[in-house]
């Protein structure tokens, strides 16, 4: 299986200029590919193939208007072209109904003002990690890397990323072998919430950290300071970086929290079941800020990825399953309840905490779906 290992890098001012030049060239190549396809559709001509676009890129380098494309690695330009081709392929498969999940829109032009800029080097570019621990990139140089851990194998590609806070990262794609953990008997159902981040069917409660809510005052002050600066001034540019760093700190803290909690749950349970929440729909309600702050999608995505890596079983329960309405003791469906009702009593006499009862029902539903025709549990991945 393939994993990404991301590290902070610290390019020198000269290397930053070289990276900016590479970002711009990759952006122009991507936009040229999108323009060529849009022009073909508008004029009723056949869509240019990947080979046609590659030939057009080679020819563009020989023209005075695009001669500066030769100042960066050709692999970076070819990867930008591949990104455009992949974007259109995903768009066509989504339109025809062959792609699962949300509908994918047509590719749009990239802007120099985008918060995130990136370029990708593959093995063909002959990038490598030097003996001194620096990342050697063609036509850029040896970039300092803050190694937080060793790479498990030789990377197949590296993506250099610049974010809105002015930070640079190197994201390596490496092949790793799954590391199954020893089998245990524990299984758990998870009910995700806003007041409490998660309640597990074994009674464990994970308090919601509410990173955005706690940082709102600091973010508001930084944004107000940015609004007072004159557009185009150096002070405005400096303040914009401060605002971006404040938001990045919130996002990093949320990601760190999700990583730690998901790792703990996967290590302590053989099977994990969660509810398939419609986060997109909930994000359109008055609870949108709290829903985004919770980071449910990132948390469940990490659970699924780590379960596959460590030999655990992970599955989602149907979102229409009435986990909060069903009595976990007798199975009676007691009807809808407003969010203000945190505890209720079933006619059978059982008193339920709303979240704990939902987690227990999610566990039962997940176990039921993992049974085969003979009534036995399916074999878990090794």
Tab-separated table of C-alpha atoms in Angstrom:
chain	number	residue	atom	x	y	z
A	1	UNK	CA	0.000	0.000	0.000
A	2	UNK	CA	1.069	3.586	-0.580
A	3	UNK	CA	1.287	6.256	2.102
A	4	UNK	CA	2.291	9.895	2.186
A	5	UNK	CA	4.980	11.186	4.514
A	6	UNK	CA	5.002	14.971	4.811
A	7	UNK	CA	7.846	17.076	6.175
A	8	UNK	CA	8.498	20.771	6.591
A	9	UNK	CA	11.199	22.129	4.288
A	10	UNK	CA	13.128	25.389	4.507
A	11	UNK	CA	14.279	26.632	1.088
A	12	UNK	CA	16.698	29.548	0.870
A	13	UNK	CA	15.516	32.839	-0.710
A	14	UNK	CA	17.084	31.786	-4.013
A	15	UNK	CA	15.381	28.398	-3.848
A	16	UNK	CA	12.079	30.082	-3.029
A	17	UNK	CA	12.406	32.114	-6.228
A	18	UNK	CA	13.152	28.935	-8.186
A	19	UNK	CA	10.130	27.227	-6.625
A	20	UNK	CA	7.920	30.220	-7.424
A	21	UNK	CA	9.090	30.014	-11.023
A	22	UNK	CA	8.288	26.287	-11.110
A	23	UNK	CA	4.853	26.885	-9.550
A	24	UNK	CA	4.098	29.478	-12.220
A	25	UNK	CA	5.246	27.297	-15.119
A	26	UNK	CA	3.219	24.319	-13.887
A	27	UNK	CA	0.190	26.576	-13.485
A	28	UNK	CA	0.527	27.914	-17.041
A	29	UNK	CA	0.827	24.402	-18.501
A	30	UNK	CA	-2.267	23.277	-16.596
A	31	UNK	CA	-4.237	26.319	-17.771
A	32	UNK	CA	-3.102	25.815	-21.379
A	33	UNK	CA	-4.381	22.237	-21.275
A	34	UNK	CA	-7.739	23.342	-19.868
A	35	UNK	CA	-7.989	26.118	-22.481
A	36	UNK	CA	-7.224	23.674	-25.320
A	37	UNK	CA	-9.978	21.320	-24.211
A	38	UNK	CA	-12.491	24.123	-23.684
A	39	UNK	CA	-11.694	25.555	-27.129
A	40	UNK	CA	-12.179	22.139	-28.721
A	41	UNK	CA	-15.565	21.742	-27.026
A	42	UNK	CA	-16.630	25.276	-27.976
A	43	UNK	CA	-15.647	24.844	-31.640
A	44	UNK	CA	-17.071	21.345	-31.925
A	45	UNK	CA	-13.672	19.772	-32.580
A	46	UNK	CA	-12.400	16.411	-31.237
A	47	UNK	CA	-10.919	16.608	-27.783
A	48	UNK	CA	-7.101	16.687	-27.820
A	49	UNK	CA	-5.580	13.488	-26.479
A	50	UNK	CA	-2.894	13.319	-23.837
A	51	UNK	CA	-0.309	12.807	-26.571
A	52	UNK	CA	-1.578	15.858	-28.466
A	53	UNK	CA	-1.255	18.057	-25.399
A	54	UNK	CA	2.231	16.733	-24.697
A	55	UNK	CA	3.317	17.555	-28.256
A	56	UNK	CA	1.788	21.016	-27.941
A	57	UNK	CA	3.785	21.569	-24.737
A	58	UNK	CA	7.021	20.576	-26.476
A	59	UNK	CA	6.245	22.915	-29.358
A	60	UNK	CA	5.363	25.772	-26.969
A	61	UNK	CA	8.842	25.627	-25.416
A	62	UNK	CA	10.332	26.532	-28.804
A	63	UNK	CA	8.235	29.683	-29.174
A	64	UNK	CA	9.387	33.083	-27.852
A	65	UNK	CA	6.176	33.462	-25.821
A	66	UNK	CA	6.735	30.197	-23.877
A	67	UNK	CA	10.526	29.846	-24.030
A	68	UNK	CA	10.752	30.372	-20.261
A	69	UNK	CA	9.081	26.999	-19.715
A	70	UNK	CA	12.494	25.452	-20.347
A	71	UNK	CA	13.806	27.091	-17.152
A	72	UNK	CA	12.186	24.417	-14.970
A	73	UNK	CA	12.312	20.622	-14.912
A	74	UNK	CA	10.340	19.035	-17.746
A	75	UNK	CA	8.945	16.469	-15.273
A	76	UNK	CA	7.161	19.252	-13.386
A	77	UNK	CA	5.436	20.369	-16.595
A	78	UNK	CA	4.493	16.829	-17.606
A	79	UNK	CA	2.992	16.212	-14.163
A	80	UNK	CA	0.930	19.408	-14.450
A	81	UNK	CA	-0.321	18.095	-17.779
A	82	UNK	CA	-1.147	14.757	-16.175
A	83	UNK	CA	-3.108	16.577	-13.436
A	84	UNK	CA	-5.240	18.308	-16.086
A	85	UNK	CA	-5.875	15.003	-17.856
A	86	UNK	CA	-6.854	13.334	-14.576
A	87	UNK	CA	-9.180	16.217	-13.698
A	88	UNK	CA	-11.008	15.876	-17.025
A	89	UNK	CA	-11.148	12.102	-16.721
A	90	UNK	CA	-12.755	12.399	-13.285
A	91	UNK	CA	-15.184	14.987	-14.633
A	92	UNK	CA	-16.312	12.787	-17.532
A	93	UNK	CA	-16.719	9.680	-15.365
A	94	UNK	CA	-18.729	11.726	-12.864
A	95	UNK	CA	-21.032	13.144	-15.551
A	96	UNK	CA	-21.678	9.703	-17.032
A	97	UNK	CA	-22.417	8.225	-13.594
A	98	UNK	CA	-19.405	5.896	-13.544
A	99	UNK	CA	-17.801	7.671	-10.604
A	100	UNK	CA	-19.087	7.169	-7.081
A	101	UNK	CA	-19.505	9.954	-4.566
A	102	UNK	CA	-20.135	13.637	-5.132
A	103	UNK	CA	-20.451	15.057	-8.604
A	104	UNK	CA	-17.177	16.456	-9.912
A	105	UNK	CA	-17.260	19.754	-11.768
A	106	UNK	CA	-15.269	20.681	-14.846
A	107	UNK	CA	-11.649	21.709	-14.197
A	108	UNK	CA	-11.120	25.429	-13.660
A	109	UNK	CA	-8.145	27.636	-14.368
A	110	UNK	CA	-5.547	27.874	-11.649
A	111	UNK	CA	-4.688	31.297	-10.270
A	112	UNK	CA	-1.430	32.726	-8.987
A	113	UNK	CA	-3.460	33.966	-6.037
A	114	UNK	CA	-4.484	30.461	-4.937
A	115	UNK	CA	-3.671	29.746	-1.305
A	116	UNK	CA	-1.915	26.511	-2.204
A	117	UNK	CA	0.688	26.016	-4.929
A	118	UNK	CA	2.389	22.697	-5.651
A	119	UNK	CA	4.650	20.867	-8.077
A	120	UNK	CA	5.411	17.167	-8.307
A	121	UNK	CA	8.634	15.321	-9.119
A	122	UNK	CA	8.654	11.638	-10.051
A	123	UNK	CA	11.568	9.217	-10.269
A	124	UNK	CA	12.184	10.400	-13.824
A	125	UNK	CA	13.273	13.740	-12.380
A	126	UNK	CA	15.996	11.957	-10.399
A	127	UNK	CA	15.304	13.732	-7.154
A	128	UNK	CA	16.967	12.178	-4.124
A	129	UNK	CA	17.784	12.620	-0.466
A	130	UNK	CA	21.460	13.444	-0.052
A	131	UNK	CA	23.800	11.931	2.518
A	132	UNK	CA	23.497	15.150	4.494
A	133	UNK	CA	19.716	14.770	4.775
A	134	UNK	CA	18.759	17.420	2.224
A	135	UNK	CA	16.273	17.015	-0.606
A	136	UNK	CA	17.953	17.486	-3.983
A	137	UNK	CA	15.496	18.777	-6.578
A	138	UNK	CA	16.441	19.335	-10.229
A	139	UNK	CA	17.024	22.988	-11.185
A	140	UNK	CA	16.232	24.046	-7.589
A	141	UNK	CA	19.060	22.648	-5.464
A	142	UNK	CA	19.489	20.972	-2.096
A	143	UNK	CA	16.610	21.973	0.177
A	144	UNK	CA	16.811	21.645	3.955
A	145	UNK	CA	14.275	19.182	5.402
A	146	UNK	CA	13.102	18.884	9.004
A	147	UNK	CA	13.039	15.086	9.325
A	148	UNK	CA	10.571	14.102	12.058
A	149	UNK	CA	10.908	10.393	11.152
A	150	UNK	CA	12.682	8.249	8.608
A	151	UNK	CA	11.155	7.228	5.303
A	152	UNK	CA	10.273	3.502	5.350
A	153	UNK	CA	11.366	3.043	1.717
A	154	UNK	CA	12.556	4.952	-1.311
A	155	UNK	CA	9.849	7.410	-2.404
A	156	UNK	CA	8.272	7.119	-5.844
A	157	UNK	CA	7.444	10.817	-6.033
A	158	UNK	CA	7.637	14.011	-4.008
A	159	UNK	CA	5.270	16.965	-4.070
A	160	UNK	CA	6.597	20.342	-2.947
A	161	UNK	CA	3.797	22.462	-1.477
A	162	UNK	CA	3.580	26.125	-0.559
A	163	UNK	CA	0.623	27.103	1.636
A	164	UNK	CA	-1.027	30.448	2.350
A	165	UNK	CA	1.051	30.924	5.504
A	166	UNK	CA	4.291	30.973	3.525
A	167	UNK	CA	5.344	27.512	4.689
A	168	UNK	CA	6.875	24.858	2.442
A	169	UNK	CA	6.343	21.107	2.695
A	170	UNK	CA	7.662	18.023	0.926
A	171	UNK	CA	5.138	15.198	0.618
A	172	UNK	CA	6.715	11.825	-0.278
A	173	UNK	CA	4.771	8.873	-1.672
A	174	UNK	CA	6.265	5.606	-0.408
A	175	UNK	CA	5.300	1.943	-0.624
A	176	UNK	CA	4.838	0.285	2.762
A	177	UNK	CA	3.808	-3.195	3.778
A	178	UNK	CA	0.769	-3.518	6.072
A	179	UNK	CA	1.638	-4.053	9.728
A	180	UNK	CA	-1.187	-6.177	11.207
A	181	UNK	CA	-1.568	-5.820	14.949
A	182	UNK	CA	-2.283	-8.782	17.163
A	183	UNK	CA	-5.929	-9.900	17.227
A	184	UNK	CA	-8.061	-8.708	20.140
A	185	UNK	CA	-11.689	-9.306	21.103
A	186	UNK	CA	-12.765	-5.689	21.528
A	187	UNK	CA	-15.157	-4.076	19.030
A	188	UNK	CA	-16.576	-0.587	19.270
A	189	UNK	CA	-19.298	1.577	17.803
A	190	UNK	CA	-18.758	5.345	17.642
A	191	UNK	CA	-21.394	8.065	17.810
A	192	UNK	CA	-19.995	11.413	16.647
A	193	UNK	CA	-21.381	14.661	17.998
A	194	UNK	CA	-20.776	18.360	18.526
A	195	UNK	CA	-20.995	18.920	22.282
A	196	UNK	CA	-19.046	15.700	22.793
A	197	UNK	CA	-16.758	14.803	19.899
A	198	UNK	CA	-17.373	11.061	20.190
A	199	UNK	CA	-19.007	8.570	22.496
A	200	UNK	CA	-17.866	4.960	22.241
A	201	UNK	CA	-20.104	1.994	22.906
A	202	UNK	CA	-17.773	0.895	25.743
A	203	UNK	CA	-18.624	4.102	27.622
A	204	UNK	CA	-15.543	6.111	26.685
A	205	UNK	CA	-16.233	9.780	26.014
A	206	UNK	CA	-13.977	12.022	23.915
A	207	UNK	CA	-14.494	15.688	24.692
A	208	UNK	CA	-14.765	18.029	21.736
A	209	UNK	CA	-11.707	20.341	21.676
A	210	UNK	CA	-13.490	23.027	19.570
A	211	UNK	CA	-10.267	24.445	18.190
A	212	UNK	CA	-11.947	27.071	16.014
A	213	UNK	CA	-14.294	28.273	18.750
A	214	UNK	CA	-11.420	28.722	21.187
A	215	UNK	CA	-9.353	30.621	18.624
A	216	UNK	CA	-12.184	32.845	17.353
A	217	UNK	CA	-11.186	35.918	19.324
A	218	UNK	CA	-7.571	35.721	18.173
A	219	UNK	CA	-8.659	35.137	14.568
A	220	UNK	CA	-11.107	38.030	14.726
A	221	UNK	CA	-8.452	40.441	16.005
A	222	UNK	CA	-6.027	39.337	13.285
A	223	UNK	CA	-8.670	39.736	10.592
A	224	UNK	CA	-9.624	43.180	11.860
A	225	UNK	CA	-5.985	44.241	11.718
A	226	UNK	CA	-5.804	42.992	8.130
A	227	UNK	CA	-8.886	44.992	7.119
A	228	UNK	CA	-7.292	48.200	8.396
A	229	UNK	CA	-4.228	47.869	6.171
A	230	UNK	CA	-4.069	49.581	2.807
A	231	UNK	CA	-4.416	47.190	-0.111
A	232	UNK	CA	-1.129	46.534	-1.855
A	233	UNK	CA	0.999	47.745	1.052
A	234	UNK	CA	3.828	45.779	2.672
A	235	UNK	CA	2.081	45.951	6.047
A	236	UNK	CA	-0.992	44.310	4.550
A	237	UNK	CA	1.143	41.500	3.118
A	238	UNK	CA	2.748	40.913	6.526
A	239	UNK	CA	-0.604	40.951	8.297
A	240	UNK	CA	-2.074	38.537	5.763
A	241	UNK	CA	0.684	36.069	6.637
A	242	UNK	CA	-0.161	36.438	10.337
A	243	UNK	CA	-3.820	35.692	9.637
A	244	UNK	CA	-2.903	32.657	7.536
A	245	UNK	CA	-0.584	31.345	10.258
A	246	UNK	CA	-3.344	31.702	12.865
A	247	UNK	CA	-5.728	29.661	10.718
A	248	UNK	CA	-2.987	27.115	9.971
A	249	UNK	CA	-2.396	26.635	13.701
A	250	UNK	CA	-6.079	25.752	14.170
A	251	UNK	CA	-6.033	23.318	11.251
A	252	UNK	CA	-2.812	21.670	12.448
A	253	UNK	CA	-4.162	21.227	15.966
A	254	UNK	CA	-7.354	19.654	14.618
A	255	UNK	CA	-5.382	17.268	12.410
A	256	UNK	CA	-3.073	16.288	15.282
A	257	UNK	CA	-6.078	15.579	17.506
A	258	UNK	CA	-7.723	13.411	14.821
A	259	UNK	CA	-4.506	11.437	14.276
A	260	UNK	CA	-4.015	10.713	17.975
A	261	UNK	CA	-7.620	9.712	18.653
A	262	UNK	CA	-7.911	7.521	15.545
A	263	UNK	CA	-4.640	5.737	16.345
A	264	UNK	CA	-5.763	5.003	19.902
A	265	UNK	CA	-9.130	3.623	18.781
A	266	UNK	CA	-7.612	1.421	16.061
A	267	UNK	CA	-4.985	-0.020	18.393
A	268	UNK	CA	-7.518	-0.846	21.117
A	269	UNK	CA	-10.277	-2.386	18.957
A	270	UNK	CA	-10.400	-5.161	16.376
A	271	UNK	CA	-13.469	-3.728	14.623
A	272	UNK	CA	-14.663	-0.130	14.448
A	273	UNK	CA	-18.108	0.985	13.264
A	274	UNK	CA	-19.223	4.564	12.672
A	275	UNK	CA	-22.316	6.209	11.254
A	276	UNK	CA	-22.133	7.395	7.643
A	277	UNK	CA	-22.949	11.031	8.358
A	278	UNK	CA	-23.926	13.442	5.582
A	279	UNK	CA	-21.423	16.125	6.552
A	280	UNK	CA	-22.114	18.150	3.409
A	281	UNK	CA	-25.800	18.444	4.282
A	282	UNK	CA	-25.117	19.283	7.930
A	283	UNK	CA	-22.663	21.962	6.814
A	284	UNK	CA	-25.555	23.818	5.163
A	285	UNK	CA	-27.457	24.227	8.422
A	286	UNK	CA	-27.087	26.744	11.239
A	287	UNK	CA	-24.609	24.318	12.809
A	288	UNK	CA	-22.198	24.703	9.887
A	289	UNK	CA	-19.342	26.302	11.845
A	290	UNK	CA	-19.466	23.657	14.563
A	291	UNK	CA	-19.699	20.849	11.995
A	292	UNK	CA	-16.621	22.077	10.145
A	293	UNK	CA	-14.790	22.613	13.427
A	294	UNK	CA	-15.451	19.019	14.511
A	295	UNK	CA	-13.643	17.515	11.499
A	296	UNK	CA	-15.739	14.328	11.301
A	297	UNK	CA	-14.787	13.514	7.715
A	298	UNK	CA	-11.063	13.712	8.416
A	299	UNK	CA	-11.463	11.586	11.543
A	300	UNK	CA	-13.406	8.791	9.808
A	301	UNK	CA	-11.029	8.886	6.825
A	302	UNK	CA	-8.065	8.376	9.161
A	303	UNK	CA	-9.877	5.533	10.929
A	304	UNK	CA	-10.465	3.779	7.625
A	305	UNK	CA	-6.878	4.227	6.407
A	306	UNK	CA	-5.306	3.061	9.672
A	307	UNK	CA	-7.660	0.084	9.896
A	308	UNK	CA	-6.464	-1.068	6.467
A	309	UNK	CA	-2.830	-0.611	7.472
A	310	UNK	CA	-3.021	-2.366	10.838
A	311	UNK	CA	-5.346	-5.227	9.927
A	312	UNK	CA	-8.482	-3.951	11.656
A	313	UNK	CA	-12.048	-4.044	10.381
A	314	UNK	CA	-13.781	-0.747	9.644
A	315	UNK	CA	-17.249	-0.127	8.246
A	316	UNK	CA	-19.922	2.541	8.157
A	317	UNK	CA	-23.528	2.106	9.217
A	318	UNK	CA	-26.234	3.490	6.954
A	319	UNK	CA	-26.968	7.146	7.749
A	320	UNK	CA	-30.717	6.471	7.833
A	321	UNK	CA	-30.365	3.883	10.586
A	322	UNK	CA	-32.315	5.283	13.606
A	323	UNK	CA	-29.489	4.903	16.098
A	324	UNK	CA	-30.790	7.653	18.409
A	325	UNK	CA	-34.398	6.462	18.271
A	326	UNK	CA	-33.871	2.753	18.988
A	327	UNK	CA	-33.677	1.254	22.450
A	328	UNK	CA	-30.470	-0.749	22.696
A	329	UNK	CA	-32.088	-3.013	25.307
A	330	UNK	CA	-35.353	-4.094	23.644
A	331	UNK	CA	-34.990	-2.803	20.082
A	332	UNK	CA	-38.080	-0.592	20.195
A	333	UNK	CA	-38.002	2.447	17.878
A	334	UNK	CA	-39.310	5.293	20.020
A	335	UNK	CA	-39.504	8.037	17.377
A	336	UNK	CA	-37.595	11.215	16.670
A	337	UNK	CA	-36.301	13.348	19.509
A	338	UNK	CA	-35.019	16.944	19.470
A	339	UNK	CA	-31.340	17.526	20.118
A	340	UNK	CA	-32.196	19.033	23.505
A	341	UNK	CA	-33.236	15.571	24.749
A	342	UNK	CA	-29.994	14.037	26.037
A	343	UNK	CA	-31.582	11.257	28.115
A	344	UNK	CA	-34.785	9.297	27.629
A	345	UNK	CA	-36.631	6.343	29.131
A	346	UNK	CA	-37.938	3.470	27.014
A	347	UNK	CA	-41.336	1.924	27.848
A	348	UNK	CA	-39.401	-1.252	28.685
A	349	UNK	CA	-37.911	0.651	31.652
A	350	UNK	CA	-34.405	1.178	30.315
A	351	UNK	CA	-32.969	4.657	30.862
A	352	UNK	CA	-30.643	5.714	28.043
A	353	UNK	CA	-28.050	8.369	27.558
A	354	UNK	CA	-28.741	9.549	24.019
A	355	UNK	CA	-25.149	9.333	22.708
A	356	UNK	CA	-24.166	6.119	24.485
A	357	UNK	CA	-27.347	4.407	23.334
A	358	UNK	CA	-26.655	5.505	19.740
A	359	UNK	CA	-23.099	4.152	19.937
A	360	UNK	CA	-24.348	0.790	21.195
A	361	UNK	CA	-26.890	0.628	18.366
A	362	UNK	CA	-24.206	1.480	15.810
A	363	UNK	CA	-22.073	-1.352	17.178
A	364	UNK	CA	-24.986	-3.798	16.923
A	365	UNK	CA	-25.840	-2.672	13.390
A	366	UNK	CA	-22.214	-2.927	12.299
A	367	UNK	CA	-21.912	-6.432	13.702
A	368	UNK	CA	-25.119	-7.477	11.957
A	369	UNK	CA	-23.810	-6.276	8.586
A	370	UNK	CA	-20.527	-8.148	9.065
A	371	UNK	CA	-22.276	-11.527	9.477
A	372	UNK	CA	-22.338	-14.026	6.641
A	373	UNK	CA	-25.143	-16.376	5.630
A	374	UNK	CA	-24.133	-18.946	8.234
A	375	UNK	CA	-24.418	-16.473	11.067
A	376	UNK	CA	-20.687	-16.284	11.729
A	377	UNK	CA	-18.542	-13.192	11.593
A	378	UNK	CA	-16.566	-12.659	8.429
A	379	UNK	CA	-12.826	-13.154	8.606
A	380	UNK	CA	-11.053	-9.918	9.411
A	381	UNK	CA	-8.202	-8.719	7.180
A	382	UNK	CA	-4.856	-10.196	8.138
